[in-house]
Amino acid sequence: MGDGFNASQPIYQQLVARLCRQIVRGELKPGEKLPSVREMAVQAGVNPNTVQRVYSEMERMGIVEARRGQGSFVTENTEELERLRVQLKVECIGEFVKDMKEMGFSSAEIIEGIKKYLKQEK
């Protein structure tokens, strides 16, 4: 299988997540052309059908626009990109909080821990 894929989640979902993070980080800019399906398949070490599914899913999400005969592009719709950014933030926080609660930390301990961590980070 391709590089760094997790067996517990479908590869296409992992590729969608990877591309979304690259967009939020600014590695893929609004209006930027994505690699062709074939190029992306080679880069990711997956079947072109998987990449086609990734691009279709991202199009459905409003993050990617397919332009006939030109390929797929990151949307320039700033509202969609901001929505994606907020969605990723909520998902990351949700995972983190779930893990912390499973380890027995209270909400107050989690908040205190984050405050301390952010102070040290400066």
Short mmCIF file of C-alpha atoms in Angstrom, two decimals:
data_model
loop_
_atom_site.label_atom_id
_atom_site.label_comp_id
_atom_site.label_asym_id
_atom_site.label_seq_id
_atom_site.Cartn_x
_atom_site.Cartn_y
_atom_site.Cartn_z
CA MET A 1 0.00 0.00 0.00
CA GLY A 2 0.99 3.64 -0.47
CA ASP A 3 3.02 5.70 1.93
CA GLY A 4 1.75 6.05 5.46
CA PHE A 5 -1.79 4.74 5.08
CA ASN A 6 -3.70 3.46 8.08
CA ALA A 7 -5.43 0.09 7.61
CA SER A 8 -8.43 1.08 9.77
CA GLN A 9 -9.75 3.77 7.39
CA PRO A 10 -10.38 3.66 3.61
CA ILE A 11 -7.40 5.02 1.64
CA TYR A 12 -9.53 7.50 -0.28
CA GLN A 13 -10.71 9.08 3.00
CA GLN A 14 -7.11 9.32 4.19
CA LEU A 15 -6.10 11.02 0.92
CA VAL A 16 -9.02 13.47 1.23
CA ALA A 17 -7.88 14.27 4.79
CA ARG A 18 -4.25 14.67 3.67
CA LEU A 19 -5.19 17.09 0.85
CA CYS A 20 -7.53 19.05 3.14
CA ARG A 21 -4.70 19.53 5.64
CA GLN A 22 -2.36 20.68 2.84
CA ILE A 23 -4.99 23.22 1.77
CA VAL A 24 -5.54 24.49 5.33
CA ARG A 25 -1.75 24.73 5.88
CA GLY A 26 -1.45 26.75 2.68
CA GLU A 27 0.71 24.16 0.92
CA LEU A 28 -2.01 23.99 -1.76
CA LYS A 29 -3.24 27.51 -2.55
CA PRO A 30 -6.71 28.66 -3.64
CA GLY A 31 -6.95 28.28 -7.43
CA GLU A 32 -3.94 25.95 -7.57
CA LYS A 33 -4.14 23.04 -10.00
CA LEU A 34 -4.01 19.61 -8.38
CA PRO A 35 -1.84 16.91 -9.94
CA SER A 36 -3.62 14.87 -12.62
CA VAL A 37 -5.35 11.72 -11.42
CA ARG A 38 -2.53 9.63 -12.91
CA GLU A 39 0.24 11.77 -11.31
CA MET A 40 -1.45 11.72 -7.91
CA ALA A 41 -1.94 7.94 -8.15
CA VAL A 42 1.79 7.48 -8.78
CA GLN A 43 2.78 9.94 -6.00
CA ALA A 44 0.47 8.29 -3.45
CA GLY A 45 1.10 4.73 -4.66
CA VAL A 46 -2.61 4.05 -5.17
CA ASN A 47 -4.96 3.08 -7.98
CA PRO A 48 -6.11 5.96 -10.26
CA ASN A 49 -9.73 5.01 -9.44
CA THR A 50 -8.98 5.82 -5.79
CA VAL A 51 -7.69 9.28 -6.77
CA GLN A 52 -10.73 9.85 -8.99
CA ARG A 53 -12.90 9.08 -5.97
CA VAL A 54 -10.85 11.50 -3.83
CA TYR A 55 -11.25 14.35 -6.34
CA SER A 56 -14.97 13.61 -6.76
CA GLU A 57 -15.50 13.61 -2.99
CA MET A 58 -13.60 16.88 -2.60
CA GLU A 59 -15.66 18.38 -5.40
CA ARG A 60 -18.83 17.30 -3.62
CA MET A 61 -17.45 18.98 -0.46
CA GLY A 62 -16.97 22.22 -2.42
CA ILE A 63 -13.19 22.28 -1.87
CA VAL A 64 -12.12 21.27 -5.37
CA GLU A 65 -13.47 22.43 -8.73
CA ALA A 66 -13.14 20.34 -11.87
CA ARG A 67 -12.63 22.42 -15.01
CA ARG A 68 -13.45 20.60 -18.20
CA GLY A 69 -10.31 19.66 -20.09
CA GLN A 70 -8.07 21.45 -17.56
CA GLY A 71 -8.15 19.27 -14.48
CA SER A 72 -9.01 19.80 -10.82
CA PHE A 73 -8.28 22.99 -8.90
CA VAL A 74 -8.46 24.08 -5.26
CA THR A 75 -11.53 26.29 -4.92
CA GLU A 76 -11.08 30.05 -4.65
CA ASN A 77 -14.28 30.24 -2.58
CA THR A 78 -12.91 31.67 0.68
CA GLU A 79 -16.10 30.78 2.59
CA GLU A 80 -15.67 27.09 1.71
CA LEU A 81 -12.00 27.19 2.66
CA GLU A 82 -12.78 28.86 6.00
CA ARG A 83 -15.49 26.25 6.64
CA LEU A 84 -12.91 23.52 5.95
CA ARG A 85 -10.44 25.19 8.34
CA VAL A 86 -13.04 25.34 11.14
CA GLN A 87 -14.13 21.74 10.46
CA LEU A 88 -10.54 20.47 10.77
CA LYS A 89 -10.08 22.43 14.01
CA VAL A 90 -13.24 20.92 15.50
CA GLU A 91 -12.22 17.40 14.42
CA CYS A 92 -8.69 17.73 15.89
CA ILE A 93 -9.98 19.15 19.17
CA GLY A 94 -12.65 16.44 19.33
CA GLU A 95 -10.08 13.65 18.91
CA PHE A 96 -7.77 15.22 21.47
CA VAL A 97 -10.52 15.73 24.07
CA LYS A 98 -11.86 12.20 23.53
CA ASP A 99 -8.35 10.75 24.10
CA MET A 100 -7.81 12.87 27.22
CA LYS A 101 -11.23 11.95 28.70
CA GLU A 102 -10.52 8.25 28.01
CA MET A 103 -7.34 8.66 30.06
CA GLY A 104 -9.43 10.06 32.91
CA PHE A 105 -8.67 13.78 32.63
CA SER A 106 -11.45 16.23 33.54
CA SER A 107 -12.40 19.20 31.36
CA ALA A 108 -10.72 21.52 33.89
CA GLU A 109 -7.48 19.50 33.78
CA ILE A 110 -7.51 19.51 29.97
CA ILE A 111 -8.03 23.31 29.82
CA GLU A 112 -5.33 23.89 32.46
CA GLY A 113 -2.95 21.62 30.54
CA ILE A 114 -3.57 23.47 27.27
CA LYS A 115 -3.03 26.88 28.92
CA LYS A 116 0.29 25.71 30.44
CA TYR A 117 1.39 24.17 27.15
CA LEU A 118 0.61 27.34 25.16
CA LYS A 119 2.49 29.53 27.68
CA GLN A 120 5.60 27.34 27.37
CA GLU A 121 5.31 27.35 23.57
CA LYS A 122 5.78 31.14 23.37
#
